[in-house]
CSV table of C-alpha atoms in Angstrom, one decimal:
chain,number,residue,atom,x,y,z
A,4,UNK,CA,-26.5,30.9,-29.2
A,5,UNK,CA,-24.2,33.1,-31.2
A,6,UNK,CA,-20.5,32.8,-31.4
A,7,UNK,CA,-18.5,35.5,-29.6
A,8,UNK,CA,-15.8,37.7,-31.2
A,9,UNK,CA,-12.4,36.1,-31.8
A,10,UNK,CA,-10.7,37.7,-28.8
A,11,UNK,CA,-13.5,36.6,-26.4
A,12,UNK,CA,-13.3,33.1,-27.8
A,13,UNK,CA,-9.6,32.9,-27.2
A,14,UNK,CA,-10.1,34.1,-23.7
A,15,UNK,CA,-12.8,31.6,-22.9
A,16,UNK,CA,-10.8,28.7,-24.2
A,17,UNK,CA,-8.4,29.3,-21.4
A,18,UNK,CA,-10.9,28.5,-18.7
A,19,UNK,CA,-9.9,24.8,-18.7
A,20,UNK,CA,-11.4,21.4,-19.0
A,21,UNK,CA,-14.0,19.7,-16.8
A,22,UNK,CA,-12.6,18.4,-13.5
A,23,UNK,CA,-13.0,14.7,-12.8
A,24,UNK,CA,-12.8,14.8,-9.0
A,25,UNK,CA,-16.0,15.3,-7.1
A,26,UNK,CA,-15.7,17.5,-4.0
A,27,UNK,CA,-17.3,16.7,-0.7
A,28,UNK,CA,-20.3,19.0,-0.1
A,29,UNK,CA,-22.9,19.8,2.4
A,30,UNK,CA,-25.9,17.5,2.1
A,31,UNK,CA,-29.3,19.0,1.1
A,32,UNK,CA,-32.5,17.2,0.6
A,33,UNK,CA,-36.2,17.6,-0.1
A,34,UNK,CA,-36.0,21.3,-1.0
A,35,UNK,CA,-39.5,22.7,-1.4
A,36,UNK,CA,-40.1,26.2,-2.8
A,37,UNK,CA,-41.9,28.4,-5.2
A,38,UNK,CA,-43.1,26.7,-8.4
A,39,UNK,CA,-43.6,23.2,-7.0
A,40,UNK,CA,-46.0,21.9,-4.3
A,41,UNK,CA,-46.7,18.5,-3.0
A,42,UNK,CA,-50.4,19.0,-3.4
A,43,UNK,CA,-50.6,20.8,-6.8
A,44,UNK,CA,-48.4,20.9,-9.8
A,45,UNK,CA,-45.9,23.7,-10.4
A,46,UNK,CA,-47.5,24.2,-13.8
A,47,UNK,CA,-50.8,25.0,-12.2
A,48,UNK,CA,-49.1,27.2,-9.7
A,49,UNK,CA,-47.3,29.1,-12.4
A,50,UNK,CA,-50.5,29.7,-14.3
A,51,UNK,CA,-52.3,31.4,-11.5
A,52,UNK,CA,-53.3,35.1,-12.1
A,53,UNK,CA,-51.9,36.6,-8.9
A,54,UNK,CA,-48.9,36.0,-6.6
A,55,UNK,CA,-49.4,35.1,-3.0
A,56,UNK,CA,-48.7,38.7,-2.1
A,57,UNK,CA,-51.3,39.9,-4.6
A,58,UNK,CA,-48.8,41.6,-6.8
A,59,UNK,CA,-49.5,42.0,-10.5
A,60,UNK,CA,-46.2,43.6,-11.5
A,61,UNK,CA,-44.4,41.9,-14.4
A,62,UNK,CA,-40.7,41.4,-13.8
A,63,UNK,CA,-38.3,42.4,-16.6
A,64,UNK,CA,-36.1,39.7,-18.1
A,65,UNK,CA,-33.0,40.3,-20.1
A,66,UNK,CA,-31.9,37.5,-22.4
A,67,UNK,CA,-28.1,37.1,-22.6
A,68,UNK,CA,-27.3,35.4,-25.9
A,69,UNK,CA,-29.7,35.6,-28.8
A,70,UNK,CA,-29.1,32.2,-30.4
A,71,UNK,CA,-31.6,29.6,-31.5
A,72,UNK,CA,-33.1,28.8,-28.1
A,73,UNK,CA,-33.7,32.5,-27.2
A,74,UNK,CA,-35.0,33.2,-30.6
A,75,UNK,CA,-37.2,30.1,-31.1
A,76,UNK,CA,-38.3,29.4,-27.6
A,77,UNK,CA,-37.7,31.9,-24.8
A,78,UNK,CA,-38.7,35.1,-26.6
A,79,UNK,CA,-42.0,33.7,-27.9
A,80,UNK,CA,-42.6,32.1,-24.4
A,81,UNK,CA,-42.2,35.5,-22.7
A,82,UNK,CA,-45.2,36.7,-24.7
A,83,UNK,CA,-47.2,34.0,-23.0
A,84,UNK,CA,-46.1,34.7,-19.4
A,85,UNK,CA,-48.1,36.2,-16.6
A,86,UNK,CA,-45.5,37.5,-14.2
A,87,UNK,CA,-42.6,38.5,-16.4
A,88,UNK,CA,-41.8,40.1,-19.8
A,89,UNK,CA,-38.9,40.5,-22.2
A,90,UNK,CA,-37.3,43.8,-21.1
A,91,UNK,CA,-33.8,43.6,-22.5
A,92,UNK,CA,-31.2,41.8,-24.6
A,93,UNK,CA,-27.5,41.2,-24.6
A,94,UNK,CA,-25.8,40.3,-27.9
A,95,UNK,CA,-22.5,40.8,-29.7
A,96,UNK,CA,-24.2,41.1,-33.1
A,97,UNK,CA,-25.4,44.7,-33.9
A,98,UNK,CA,-27.7,43.5,-36.7
A,99,UNK,CA,-29.3,41.0,-34.4
A,100,UNK,CA,-29.9,43.7,-31.8
A,101,UNK,CA,-31.6,45.9,-34.4
A,102,UNK,CA,-33.9,43.0,-35.4
A,103,UNK,CA,-34.9,42.2,-31.8
A,104,UNK,CA,-35.4,45.9,-31.0
A,105,UNK,CA,-38.0,46.2,-33.7
A,106,UNK,CA,-39.7,42.9,-33.2
A,107,UNK,CA,-40.1,43.2,-29.5
A,108,UNK,CA,-40.2,47.0,-29.1
A,109,UNK,CA,-37.1,47.0,-26.9
A,110,UNK,CA,-35.7,50.5,-26.1
A,111,UNK,CA,-32.1,51.4,-26.8
A,112,UNK,CA,-31.3,51.8,-23.1
A,113,UNK,CA,-32.2,48.1,-22.6
A,114,UNK,CA,-29.8,46.8,-25.3
A,115,UNK,CA,-26.3,45.7,-24.2
A,116,UNK,CA,-23.3,44.0,-25.7
A,117,UNK,CA,-20.7,41.9,-23.8
A,118,UNK,CA,-18.5,44.9,-23.1
A,119,UNK,CA,-21.3,47.0,-21.7
A,120,UNK,CA,-23.1,44.2,-19.9
A,121,UNK,CA,-22.2,45.3,-16.4
A,122,UNK,CA,-24.0,48.6,-16.9
A,123,UNK,CA,-27.2,46.5,-16.5
A,124,UNK,CA,-26.8,47.2,-12.8
A,125,UNK,CA,-28.1,50.7,-13.4
A,126,UNK,CA,-31.3,49.6,-15.2
A,127,UNK,CA,-34.4,49.2,-13.0
A,128,UNK,CA,-36.3,47.8,-16.0
A,129,UNK,CA,-34.4,44.5,-15.7
A,130,UNK,CA,-35.0,42.3,-12.6
A,131,UNK,CA,-33.9,38.9,-14.0
A,132,UNK,CA,-31.0,38.0,-16.3
A,133,UNK,CA,-31.4,34.8,-18.2
A,134,UNK,CA,-28.0,33.4,-19.3
A,135,UNK,CA,-28.4,31.5,-22.6
A,136,UNK,CA,-24.8,31.4,-23.7
A,137,UNK,CA,-22.5,28.5,-24.6
A,138,UNK,CA,-21.7,26.3,-21.6
A,139,UNK,CA,-18.2,27.6,-21.0
A,140,UNK,CA,-19.6,31.2,-20.6
A,141,UNK,CA,-22.3,30.4,-18.0
A,142,UNK,CA,-20.1,31.0,-14.9
A,143,UNK,CA,-18.7,34.3,-16.0
A,144,UNK,CA,-22.1,35.9,-16.8
A,145,UNK,CA,-24.0,34.5,-13.9
A,146,UNK,CA,-21.4,35.9,-11.5
A,147,UNK,CA,-21.4,39.3,-13.3
A,148,UNK,CA,-25.2,39.4,-13.3
A,149,UNK,CA,-25.3,38.7,-9.6
A,150,UNK,CA,-22.7,41.4,-9.0
A,151,UNK,CA,-24.9,43.7,-11.0
A,152,UNK,CA,-27.7,43.1,-8.5
A,153,UNK,CA,-30.0,40.9,-10.7
A,154,UNK,CA,-31.7,37.6,-10.1
A,155,UNK,CA,-30.4,34.9,-12.5
A,156,UNK,CA,-31.7,32.0,-14.5
A,157,UNK,CA,-28.9,29.9,-16.0
A,158,UNK,CA,-29.4,27.5,-18.9
A,159,UNK,CA,-28.4,23.9,-18.3
A,160,UNK,CA,-25.8,22.5,-17.8
A,161,UNK,CA,-25.1,25.1,-15.1
A,162,UNK,CA,-21.4,25.2,-15.8
A,163,UNK,CA,-18.5,23.0,-17.0
A,164,UNK,CA,-17.2,22.1,-13.5
A,165,UNK,CA,-18.7,21.8,-10.0
A,166,UNK,CA,-16.1,24.4,-8.8
A,167,UNK,CA,-17.6,26.9,-11.2
A,168,UNK,CA,-21.0,26.1,-10.0
A,169,UNK,CA,-20.0,26.8,-6.4
A,170,UNK,CA,-18.6,30.1,-7.4
A,171,UNK,CA,-21.9,31.0,-9.1
A,172,UNK,CA,-23.9,30.0,-6.1
A,173,UNK,CA,-21.6,31.9,-3.8
A,174,UNK,CA,-21.9,35.1,-5.9
A,175,UNK,CA,-25.7,35.0,-5.9
A,176,UNK,CA,-25.8,34.4,-2.2
A,177,UNK,CA,-23.4,37.3,-1.5
A,178,UNK,CA,-25.5,39.6,-3.7
A,179,UNK,CA,-28.7,38.2,-2.0
A,180,UNK,CA,-30.1,37.3,-5.4
A,181,UNK,CA,-31.9,34.1,-6.5
A,182,UNK,CA,-30.3,31.6,-8.8
A,183,UNK,CA,-32.3,29.1,-10.9
A,184,UNK,CA,-31.3,26.6,-13.5
A,185,UNK,CA,-33.4,26.4,-16.8
A,186,UNK,CA,-34.9,23.0,-16.0
A,187,UNK,CA,-38.1,23.5,-17.9
A,188,UNK,CA,-39.4,20.0,-17.6
A,189,UNK,CA,-40.0,20.5,-13.9
A,190,UNK,CA,-42.9,22.6,-14.9
A,191,UNK,CA,-44.1,20.3,-17.6
A,192,UNK,CA,-47.1,18.0,-16.7
A,193,UNK,CA,-46.0,14.8,-18.4
A,194,UNK,CA,-42.7,14.9,-16.5
A,195,UNK,CA,-44.4,15.9,-13.3
A,196,UNK,CA,-46.6,12.8,-13.7
A,197,UNK,CA,-43.4,10.7,-14.0
A,198,UNK,CA,-42.3,12.3,-10.7
A,199,UNK,CA,-45.6,11.5,-9.0
A,200,UNK,CA,-45.9,7.9,-10.3
A,201,UNK,CA,-42.3,7.1,-9.4
A,202,UNK,CA,-41.8,8.9,-6.1
A,203,UNK,CA,-45.2,7.9,-4.7
A,204,UNK,CA,-44.7,4.3,-5.9
A,205,UNK,CA,-48.2,4.3,-7.6
A,206,UNK,CA,-47.1,1.1,-9.4
A,207,UNK,CA,-45.0,-0.1,-6.6
A,208,UNK,CA,-41.3,0.2,-6.2
A,209,UNK,CA,-39.4,1.3,-9.3
A,210,UNK,CA,-36.9,-1.3,-10.2
A,211,UNK,CA,-35.5,-0.1,-13.5
A,212,UNK,CA,-35.4,3.1,-15.4
A,213,UNK,CA,-34.6,3.6,-19.1
A,214,UNK,CA,-33.6,7.2,-20.1
A,215,UNK,CA,-32.5,8.0,-23.6
A,216,UNK,CA,-31.9,11.2,-25.4
A,217,UNK,CA,-30.0,11.8,-28.7
A,218,UNK,CA,-30.0,14.1,-31.7
A,219,UNK,CA,-28.2,14.3,-35.0
A,220,UNK,CA,-25.9,17.3,-34.3
A,221,UNK,CA,-24.6,19.3,-37.3
A,222,UNK,CA,-22.1,22.1,-37.2
A,223,UNK,CA,-24.7,24.9,-37.2
A,224,UNK,CA,-23.7,25.6,-33.6
A,225,UNK,CA,-20.0,24.8,-33.6
A,226,UNK,CA,-19.5,25.1,-29.8
A,227,UNK,CA,-21.7,22.0,-29.3
A,228,UNK,CA,-19.0,20.1,-31.1
A,229,UNK,CA,-16.2,21.7,-29.1
A,230,UNK,CA,-15.5,24.5,-31.6
A,231,UNK,CA,-15.3,28.2,-30.8
A,232,UNK,CA,-15.9,28.7,-27.1
A,233,UNK,CA,-16.2,25.0,-26.5
A,234,UNK,CA,-17.9,23.2,-23.6
A,235,UNK,CA,-20.3,21.1,-25.7
A,236,UNK,CA,-20.9,17.4,-26.2
A,237,UNK,CA,-24.0,15.2,-26.0
A,238,UNK,CA,-23.7,14.3,-22.3
A,239,UNK,CA,-23.8,17.9,-21.1
A,240,UNK,CA,-26.3,19.0,-23.8
A,241,UNK,CA,-28.9,16.3,-24.1
A,242,UNK,CA,-27.8,13.5,-21.8
A,243,UNK,CA,-28.4,15.8,-18.8
A,244,UNK,CA,-32.2,15.2,-19.4
A,245,UNK,CA,-31.7,11.5,-18.9
A,246,UNK,CA,-29.8,12.2,-15.7
A,247,UNK,CA,-32.6,14.5,-14.5
A,248,UNK,CA,-35.4,12.2,-15.6
A,249,UNK,CA,-34.0,9.2,-13.8
A,250,UNK,CA,-33.5,11.1,-10.6
A,251,UNK,CA,-36.9,12.8,-10.5
A,252,UNK,CA,-38.7,9.6,-11.4
A,253,UNK,CA,-36.9,7.6,-8.8
A,254,UNK,CA,-36.8,10.3,-6.2
A,255,UNK,CA,-33.2,9.4,-5.2
A,256,UNK,CA,-29.7,10.5,-6.1
A,257,UNK,CA,-27.5,7.7,-7.4
A,258,UNK,CA,-24.7,6.3,-5.1
A,259,UNK,CA,-22.5,5.3,-8.0
A,260,UNK,CA,-22.2,5.5,-11.8
A,261,UNK,CA,-20.7,3.4,-14.6
A,262,UNK,CA,-20.2,4.5,-18.2
A,263,UNK,CA,-18.8,3.7,-21.6
A,264,UNK,CA,-18.1,6.0,-24.6
A,265,UNK,CA,-19.6,5.1,-28.0
A,266,UNK,CA,-17.2,4.3,-30.7
A,267,UNK,CA,-16.2,7.3,-32.8
A,268,UNK,CA,-17.6,6.9,-36.4
A,269,UNK,CA,-16.6,10.4,-37.6
A,270,UNK,CA,-13.1,11.4,-36.2
A,271,UNK,CA,-13.2,14.8,-37.7
A,272,UNK,CA,-16.7,15.7,-36.4
A,273,UNK,CA,-16.1,14.3,-33.0
A,274,UNK,CA,-12.5,15.3,-32.5
A,275,UNK,CA,-13.2,17.4,-29.4
A,276,UNK,CA,-16.3,15.9,-27.9
A,277,UNK,CA,-17.7,12.4,-27.3
A,278,UNK,CA,-20.0,11.0,-30.0
A,279,UNK,CA,-22.1,9.4,-27.4
A,280,UNK,CA,-22.0,7.6,-24.1
A,281,UNK,CA,-24.0,4.8,-22.3
A,282,UNK,CA,-24.1,5.4,-18.5
A,283,UNK,CA,-25.8,3.6,-15.6
A,284,UNK,CA,-27.0,5.3,-12.4
A,285,UNK,CA,-26.9,2.9,-9.4
A,286,UNK,CA,-29.3,3.7,-6.6
A,287,UNK,CA,-29.0,2.6,-3.0
A,288,UNK,CA,-32.0,0.2,-3.1
A,289,UNK,CA,-30.6,-1.7,-6.1
A,290,UNK,CA,-32.5,0.1,-8.8
A,291,UNK,CA,-30.4,0.9,-12.0
A,292,UNK,CA,-31.2,3.6,-14.5
A,293,UNK,CA,-29.9,2.6,-18.0
A,294,UNK,CA,-29.1,5.9,-19.8
A,295,UNK,CA,-27.9,6.6,-23.3
A,296,UNK,CA,-27.1,9.8,-25.2
A,297,UNK,CA,-25.6,10.6,-28.5
A,298,UNK,CA,-25.0,13.3,-31.1
A,299,UNK,CA,-25.3,10.8,-33.9
A,300,UNK,CA,-28.6,9.2,-33.4
A,301,UNK,CA,-32.3,10.0,-32.6
A,302,UNK,CA,-34.2,8.8,-29.5
A,303,UNK,CA,-36.1,10.5,-26.8
A,304,UNK,CA,-37.6,8.3,-24.0
A,305,UNK,CA,-38.1,8.0,-20.3
A,306,UNK,CA,-39.5,4.7,-18.9
A,307,UNK,CA,-39.9,3.3,-15.5
A,308,UNK,CA,-40.5,-0.4,-14.7
A,309,UNK,CA,-42.0,-1.0,-11.3
A,310,UNK,CA,-43.2,-4.0,-9.3
A,311,UNK,CA,-46.9,-3.6,-10.4
A,312,UNK,CA,-46.6,-2.0,-13.8
A,313,UNK,CA,-44.7,0.5,-16.0
A,314,UNK,CA,-45.0,4.1,-17.1
A,315,UNK,CA,-43.2,6.0,-19.8
A,316,UNK,CA,-42.9,9.2,-22.0
A,317,UNK,CA,-42.0,8.9,-25.6
A,318,UNK,CA,-41.0,11.5,-26.6
A,319,UNK,CA,-40.1,12.7,-23.1
A,320,UNK,CA,-37.8,15.8,-23.4
A,321,UNK,CA,-39.0,17.8,-26.5
A,322,UNK,CA,-40.3,21.3,-26.3
A,323,UNK,CA,-43.8,20.1,-27.4
A,324,UNK,CA,-45.6,16.9,-28.5
A,325,UNK,CA,-44.8,14.9,-25.4
A,326,UNK,CA,-46.8,11.7,-25.0
A,327,UNK,CA,-47.1,9.4,-22.1
A,328,UNK,CA,-48.7,6.0,-21.3
A,329,UNK,CA,-48.7,3.5,-18.5
A,330,UNK,CA,-49.5,-0.2,-18.2
A,331,UNK,CA,-53.0,0.9,-17.5
A,332,UNK,CA,-53.4,3.1,-20.6
A,333,UNK,CA,-52.6,6.5,-22.0
A,334,UNK,CA,-51.8,9.5,-19.8
A,335,UNK,CA,-53.9,11.9,-21.8
A,336,UNK,CA,-52.1,15.0,-20.6
A,337,UNK,CA,-52.1,18.3,-22.4
A,338,UNK,CA,-48.9,19.8,-23.7
A,339,UNK,CA,-48.1,23.3,-22.2
A,340,UNK,CA,-45.8,26.2,-23.0
A,341,UNK,CA,-42.9,24.8,-21.0
A,342,UNK,CA,-40.6,27.8,-21.0
A,343,UNK,CA,-43.4,30.2,-20.1
A,344,UNK,CA,-44.3,28.1,-17.1
A,345,UNK,CA,-40.7,27.8,-16.1
A,346,UNK,CA,-40.0,31.6,-16.2
A,347,UNK,CA,-43.3,32.4,-14.5
A,348,UNK,CA,-42.5,30.1,-11.7
A,349,UNK,CA,-39.2,31.8,-11.1
A,350,UNK,CA,-40.8,35.3,-11.3
A,351,UNK,CA,-43.3,34.2,-8.7
A,352,UNK,CA,-40.4,33.1,-6.5
A,353,UNK,CA,-38.8,36.6,-6.8
A,354,UNK,CA,-42.1,38.4,-6.3
A,355,UNK,CA,-42.9,36.4,-3.2
A,356,UNK,CA,-39.3,36.0,-1.9
A,357,UNK,CA,-39.6,32.2,-2.0
A,358,UNK,CA,-36.9,29.6,-2.9
A,359,UNK,CA,-37.0,28.1,-6.4
A,360,UNK,CA,-37.4,24.3,-6.7
A,361,UNK,CA,-34.6,24.2,-9.4
A,362,UNK,CA,-31.8,26.1,-7.6
A,363,UNK,CA,-28.1,26.4,-8.3
A,364,UNK,CA,-27.5,23.5,-5.8
A,365,UNK,CA,-29.5,21.2,-8.1
A,366,UNK,CA,-27.5,22.4,-11.1
A,367,UNK,CA,-24.3,21.7,-9.2
A,368,UNK,CA,-25.5,18.2,-8.3
A,369,UNK,CA,-26.0,17.4,-11.9
A,370,UNK,CA,-22.6,18.8,-12.9
A,371,UNK,CA,-21.0,16.7,-10.2
A,372,UNK,CA,-22.7,13.6,-11.6
A,373,UNK,CA,-21.6,14.5,-15.1
A,374,UNK,CA,-18.1,14.7,-13.8
A,375,UNK,CA,-18.4,11.3,-12.3
A,376,UNK,CA,-19.8,9.8,-15.6
A,377,UNK,CA,-16.9,11.2,-17.5
A,378,UNK,CA,-14.5,9.7,-15.0
A,379,UNK,CA,-16.2,6.4,-15.2
A,380,UNK,CA,-16.1,6.3,-19.0
A,381,UNK,CA,-12.5,7.4,-19.0
A,382,UNK,CA,-11.3,4.8,-16.4
A,383,UNK,CA,-13.7,2.0,-17.0
A,384,UNK,CA,-14.4,1.8,-13.3
A,385,UNK,CA,-17.5,2.3,-11.1
A,386,UNK,CA,-17.3,5.7,-9.6
A,387,UNK,CA,-18.9,6.5,-6.2
A,388,UNK,CA,-21.2,9.5,-6.1
A,389,UNK,CA,-21.8,9.5,-2.3
A,390,UNK,CA,-20.1,12.9,-2.0
A,391,UNK,CA,-22.6,14.4,-4.5
A,392,UNK,CA,-25.1,16.8,-3.1
A,393,UNK,CA,-28.3,15.0,-2.2
A,394,UNK,CA,-30.7,17.7,-3.2
A,395,UNK,CA,-33.8,16.0,-4.5
A,396,UNK,CA,-36.6,16.9,-7.0
A,397,UNK,CA,-39.8,17.5,-5.1
A,398,UNK,CA,-42.8,15.4,-5.9
A,399,UNK,CA,-45.3,17.1,-8.2
A,400,UNK,CA,-48.9,15.7,-7.8
A,401,UNK,CA,-51.5,16.3,-10.4
């Protein structure tokens, strides 16, 4: 994700810090929709050759932000999709625009910068806008995309605050456009199996969850360390996978959280973001998820311990190479192109006018929980999350 020009950076920095108060919201639960079914996996659904309506039209996707994730994952994934294609790009770097135009045969009329972005409203080639910008810029560009009449995918975390999330949801509803969050692991078979085993209590009631995700973060993307446009930090960036994994394995939203920041070992590097944080998700039935995230370590695991056995993924959240096993043996599940499945599932939702299973409301739920975790770490107290949206991850059966 590239850095914006100096003037834009200064503007974005004025957006403010994350709020620590969780607003009371309307309760939602058990949302079912396109891309996930109780009787077949969303990955299988997304790989079908026709939509329910029989349409074979490929929807055009414009990537907003041509950083590492767009370059290394999303653009290559779009070459593997069935229902969508790379149709346009938005970048503030002219040289990068030229490279992408040649590599992916993108016409000049489908290339935008951040000043001309709103003209995308007049382009029928583009049906979906995928916002892949630094976290602090998500809200602005999701809202502008909706106002331009485009369906939207927003990378995680959805925004910096739950208030921003609500504005994004409202903008898409007002424009009658669909909004999805880039939760690729909902379309990944190993993680779908964790959903099934946990939510269906295949090994009995889940009593404990261990969710860990960390990486050694260097300054190659300064915003992740709070530089430039800001809005980074390991909890929002990689810890959100632990949050998601615990919830979709348990099939419940926690009623409270506790948390503690890791000691700072490099004051210069971690001057603007936390180095790491341990946090616990407390569920209504007494189950506790022990979660851990860091920008100065390496681990990648999701484990559930149940009354009659255990099941885990290690690694659990990577783009490829996921491995799973249970107390009865290896899972033996094939790795799939996660981002292709994710984008195809959303394209099917648009083509068939069905709700996505990873909607903005789910993204807001997670931002609310992140706000609560920050509050718990700051105050050293147990923070209630009963006011958080109760939208749940649907069971995926293989």
